[in-house]
Each structure stands twice: as C-alpha cells, then as structure tokens.
PDB file of C-alpha atoms in Angstrom:
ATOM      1  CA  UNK A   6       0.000   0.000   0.000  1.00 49.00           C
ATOM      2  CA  UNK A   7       2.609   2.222   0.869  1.00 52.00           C
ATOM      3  CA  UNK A   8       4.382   1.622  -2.607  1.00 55.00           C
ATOM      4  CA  UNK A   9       1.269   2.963  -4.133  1.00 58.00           C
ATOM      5  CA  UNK A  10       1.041   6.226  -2.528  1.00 53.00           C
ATOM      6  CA  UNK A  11       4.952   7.363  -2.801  1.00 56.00           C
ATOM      7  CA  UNK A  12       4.063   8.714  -6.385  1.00 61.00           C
ATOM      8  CA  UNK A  13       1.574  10.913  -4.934  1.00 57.00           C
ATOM      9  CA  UNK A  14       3.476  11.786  -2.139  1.00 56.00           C
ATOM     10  CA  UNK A  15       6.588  12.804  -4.766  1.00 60.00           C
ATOM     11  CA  UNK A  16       3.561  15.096  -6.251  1.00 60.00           C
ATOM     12  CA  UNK A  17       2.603  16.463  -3.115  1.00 61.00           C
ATOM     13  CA  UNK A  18       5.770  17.721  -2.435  1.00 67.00           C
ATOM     14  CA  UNK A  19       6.901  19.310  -5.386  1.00 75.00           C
ATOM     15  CA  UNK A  20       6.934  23.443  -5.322  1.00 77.00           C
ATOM     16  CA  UNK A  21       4.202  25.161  -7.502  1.00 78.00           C
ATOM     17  CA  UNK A  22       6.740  27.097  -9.546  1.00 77.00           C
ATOM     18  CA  UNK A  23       3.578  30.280 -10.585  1.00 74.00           C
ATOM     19  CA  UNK A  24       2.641  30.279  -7.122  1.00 78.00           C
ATOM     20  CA  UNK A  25       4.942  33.486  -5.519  1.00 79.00           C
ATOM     21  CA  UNK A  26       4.956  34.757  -1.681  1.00 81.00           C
ATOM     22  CA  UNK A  27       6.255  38.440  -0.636  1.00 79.00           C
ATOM     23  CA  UNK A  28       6.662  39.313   2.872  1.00 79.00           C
ATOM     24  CA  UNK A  29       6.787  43.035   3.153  1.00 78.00           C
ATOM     25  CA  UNK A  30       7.662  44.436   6.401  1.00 75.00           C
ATOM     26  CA  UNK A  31       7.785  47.523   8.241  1.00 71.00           C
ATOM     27  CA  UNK A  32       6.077  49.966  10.177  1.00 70.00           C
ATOM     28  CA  UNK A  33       5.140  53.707   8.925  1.00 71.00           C
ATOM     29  CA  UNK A  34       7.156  52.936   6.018  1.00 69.00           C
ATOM     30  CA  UNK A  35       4.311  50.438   4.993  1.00 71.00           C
ATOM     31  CA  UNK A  36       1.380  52.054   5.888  1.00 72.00           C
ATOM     32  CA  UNK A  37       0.059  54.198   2.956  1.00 68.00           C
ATOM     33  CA  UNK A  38       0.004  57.499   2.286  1.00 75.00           C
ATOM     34  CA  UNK A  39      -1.217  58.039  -1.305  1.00 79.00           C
ATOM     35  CA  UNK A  40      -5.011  58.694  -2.293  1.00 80.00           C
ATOM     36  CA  UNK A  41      -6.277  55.604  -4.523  1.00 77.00           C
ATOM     37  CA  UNK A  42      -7.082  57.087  -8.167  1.00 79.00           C
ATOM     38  CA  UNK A  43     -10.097  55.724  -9.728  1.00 80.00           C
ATOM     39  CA  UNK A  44      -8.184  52.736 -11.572  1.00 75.00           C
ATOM     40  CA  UNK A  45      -7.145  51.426  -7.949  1.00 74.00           C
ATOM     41  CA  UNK A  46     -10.050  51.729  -6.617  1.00 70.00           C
ATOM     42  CA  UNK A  47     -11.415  49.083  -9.402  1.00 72.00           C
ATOM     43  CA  UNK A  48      -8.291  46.830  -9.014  1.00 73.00           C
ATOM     44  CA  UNK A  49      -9.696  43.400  -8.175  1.00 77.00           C
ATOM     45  CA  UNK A  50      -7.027  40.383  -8.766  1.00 81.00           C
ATOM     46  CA  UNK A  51      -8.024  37.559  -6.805  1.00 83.00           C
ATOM     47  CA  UNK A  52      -4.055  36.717  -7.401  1.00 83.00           C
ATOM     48  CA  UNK A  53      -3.112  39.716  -5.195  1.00 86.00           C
ATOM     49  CA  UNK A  54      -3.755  38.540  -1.737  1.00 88.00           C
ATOM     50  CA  UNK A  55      -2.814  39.744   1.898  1.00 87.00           C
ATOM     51  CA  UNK A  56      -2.990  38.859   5.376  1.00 88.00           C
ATOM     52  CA  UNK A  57      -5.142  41.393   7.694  1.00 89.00           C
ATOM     53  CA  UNK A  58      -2.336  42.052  10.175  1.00 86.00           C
ATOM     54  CA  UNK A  59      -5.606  43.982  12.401  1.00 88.00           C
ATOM     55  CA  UNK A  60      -9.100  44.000  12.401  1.00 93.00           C
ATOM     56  CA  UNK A  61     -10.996  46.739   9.596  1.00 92.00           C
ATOM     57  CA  UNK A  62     -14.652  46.352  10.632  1.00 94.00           C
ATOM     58  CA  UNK A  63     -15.547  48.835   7.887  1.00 92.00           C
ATOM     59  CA  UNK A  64     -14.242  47.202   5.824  1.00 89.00           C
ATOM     60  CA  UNK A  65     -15.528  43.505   7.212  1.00 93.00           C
ATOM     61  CA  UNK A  66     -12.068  42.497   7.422  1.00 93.00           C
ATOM     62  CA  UNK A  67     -10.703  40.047  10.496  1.00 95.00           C
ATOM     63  CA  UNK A  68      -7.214  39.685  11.412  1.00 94.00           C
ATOM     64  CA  UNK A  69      -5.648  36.610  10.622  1.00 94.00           C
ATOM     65  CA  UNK A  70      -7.474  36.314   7.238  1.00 94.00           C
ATOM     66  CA  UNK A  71      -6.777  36.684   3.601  1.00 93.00           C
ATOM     67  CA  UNK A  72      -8.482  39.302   1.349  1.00 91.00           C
ATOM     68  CA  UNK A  73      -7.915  40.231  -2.047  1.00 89.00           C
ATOM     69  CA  UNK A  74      -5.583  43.476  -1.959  1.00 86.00           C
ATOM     70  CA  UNK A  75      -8.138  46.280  -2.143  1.00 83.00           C
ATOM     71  CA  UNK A  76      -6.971  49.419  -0.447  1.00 80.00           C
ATOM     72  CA  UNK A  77      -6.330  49.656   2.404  1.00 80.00           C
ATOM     73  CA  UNK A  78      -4.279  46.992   2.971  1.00 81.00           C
ATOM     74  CA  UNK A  79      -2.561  48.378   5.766  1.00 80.00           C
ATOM     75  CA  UNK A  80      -5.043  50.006   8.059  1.00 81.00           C
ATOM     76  CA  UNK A  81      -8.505  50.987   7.705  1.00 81.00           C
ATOM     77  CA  UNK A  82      -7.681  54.829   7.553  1.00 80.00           C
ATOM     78  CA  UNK A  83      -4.695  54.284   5.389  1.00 82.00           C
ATOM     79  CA  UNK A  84      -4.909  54.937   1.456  1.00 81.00           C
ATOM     80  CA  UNK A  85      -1.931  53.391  -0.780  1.00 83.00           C
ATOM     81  CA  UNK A  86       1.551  52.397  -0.109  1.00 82.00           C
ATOM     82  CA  UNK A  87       4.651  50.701  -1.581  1.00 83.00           C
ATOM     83  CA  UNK A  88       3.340  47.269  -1.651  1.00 83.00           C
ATOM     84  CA  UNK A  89       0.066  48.205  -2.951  1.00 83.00           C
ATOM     85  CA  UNK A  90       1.728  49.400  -6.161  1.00 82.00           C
ATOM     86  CA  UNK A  91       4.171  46.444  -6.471  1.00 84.00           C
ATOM     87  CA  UNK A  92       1.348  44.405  -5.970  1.00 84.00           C
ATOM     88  CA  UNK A  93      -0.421  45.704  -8.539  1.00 83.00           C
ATOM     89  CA  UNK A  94       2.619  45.949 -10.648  1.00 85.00           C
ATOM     90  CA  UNK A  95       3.447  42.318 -10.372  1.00 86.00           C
ATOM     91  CA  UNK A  96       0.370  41.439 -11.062  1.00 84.00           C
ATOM     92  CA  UNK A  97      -0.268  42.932 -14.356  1.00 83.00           C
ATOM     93  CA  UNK A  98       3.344  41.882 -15.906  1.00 86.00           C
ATOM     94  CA  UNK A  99       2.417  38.322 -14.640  1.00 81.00           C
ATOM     95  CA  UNK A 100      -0.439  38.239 -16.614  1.00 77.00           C
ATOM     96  CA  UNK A 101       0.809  39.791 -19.305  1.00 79.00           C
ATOM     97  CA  UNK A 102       4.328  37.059 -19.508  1.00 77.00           C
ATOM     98  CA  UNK A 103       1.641  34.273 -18.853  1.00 70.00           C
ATOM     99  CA  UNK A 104      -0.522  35.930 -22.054  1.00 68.00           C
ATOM    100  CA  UNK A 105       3.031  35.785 -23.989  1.00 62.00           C
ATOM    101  CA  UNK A 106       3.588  32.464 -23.334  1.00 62.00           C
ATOM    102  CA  UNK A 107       0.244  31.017 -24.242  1.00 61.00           C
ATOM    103  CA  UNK A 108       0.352  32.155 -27.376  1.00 63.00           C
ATOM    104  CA  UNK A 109       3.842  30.632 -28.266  1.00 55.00           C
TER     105      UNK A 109
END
C-alpha cells in the first residue's frame, strides 16, 4: 500500500513554480500614504492577496485572514503604499508574460 502512494506523495511535495509569496515588512514605512485614483479603486485580482495584520470592521475584514488586496491593505484609515503598487505591478506583468507564453 505504501508503494502505491509514494508517487503521490513525490507530487505532493513538489513546489508550484507560478505560485509566488512576498513578505513586506515595516512599520510607517508600509502604511500608505497616497489617495487611490479611480483605476485602484477598481483593481480586483483575486491573485493579489494579503494577510489582515488587524481587524478593519468597515471594511468587514478580520485579522488573521486573507483578502484580495483592495486598499487599504494596511489600516482601515490608510490609502496606498509601496506594496500596494508592487502588488499591482506584479500582477499585471504576470499576466501579461503568462498571455506571452500562451500564445507561443
């Protein structure tokens, strides 16, 4: 039995290689300063994930859970900050390489 399952145990453990983590860090350097312009406010790419680091009851947010990166990401009274627009900027030039490559 065990013979059988070490294939998908081999699987199981293999790294997804389009599947990318980013720990950003920091304290008022994080939190955001910049008002969203209407095409941020629309941004909506389930890709582009964080972790609530506090609660946001206006926004029906809970610490400790992940949310699509809609600003704020931060804090409830913050606007945009650096890892809003890498997000965002990662996310579109993924796409667009992954667009590239399907139609080689």
């Amino acid at each position: 039995m065990l013979l059988l399952c070490l294939p998908l145990m081999a699987q199981a453990g293999k790294p997804d290689k389009n599947f990318h983590i980013f720990l950003c860090f920091g304290q008022s350097n994080m939190e955001a300063g910049a008002r969203p312009a209407e095409q941020d406010k629309d941004f909506n790419d389930p890709r582009f994930q964080f972790l609530a680091a506090v609660n946001m009851p206006r926004k029906e947010r809970e610490m400790g859970h992940w949310y699509t990166a809609i600003p704020p990401i931060c804090r409830e009274g913050n606007n945009m900050g650096p890892v809003d627009f890498f997000g965002y900027r990662y996310a579109e030039q993924m796409l667009k390489l992954h667009k590239y490559k399907m139609k080689r």
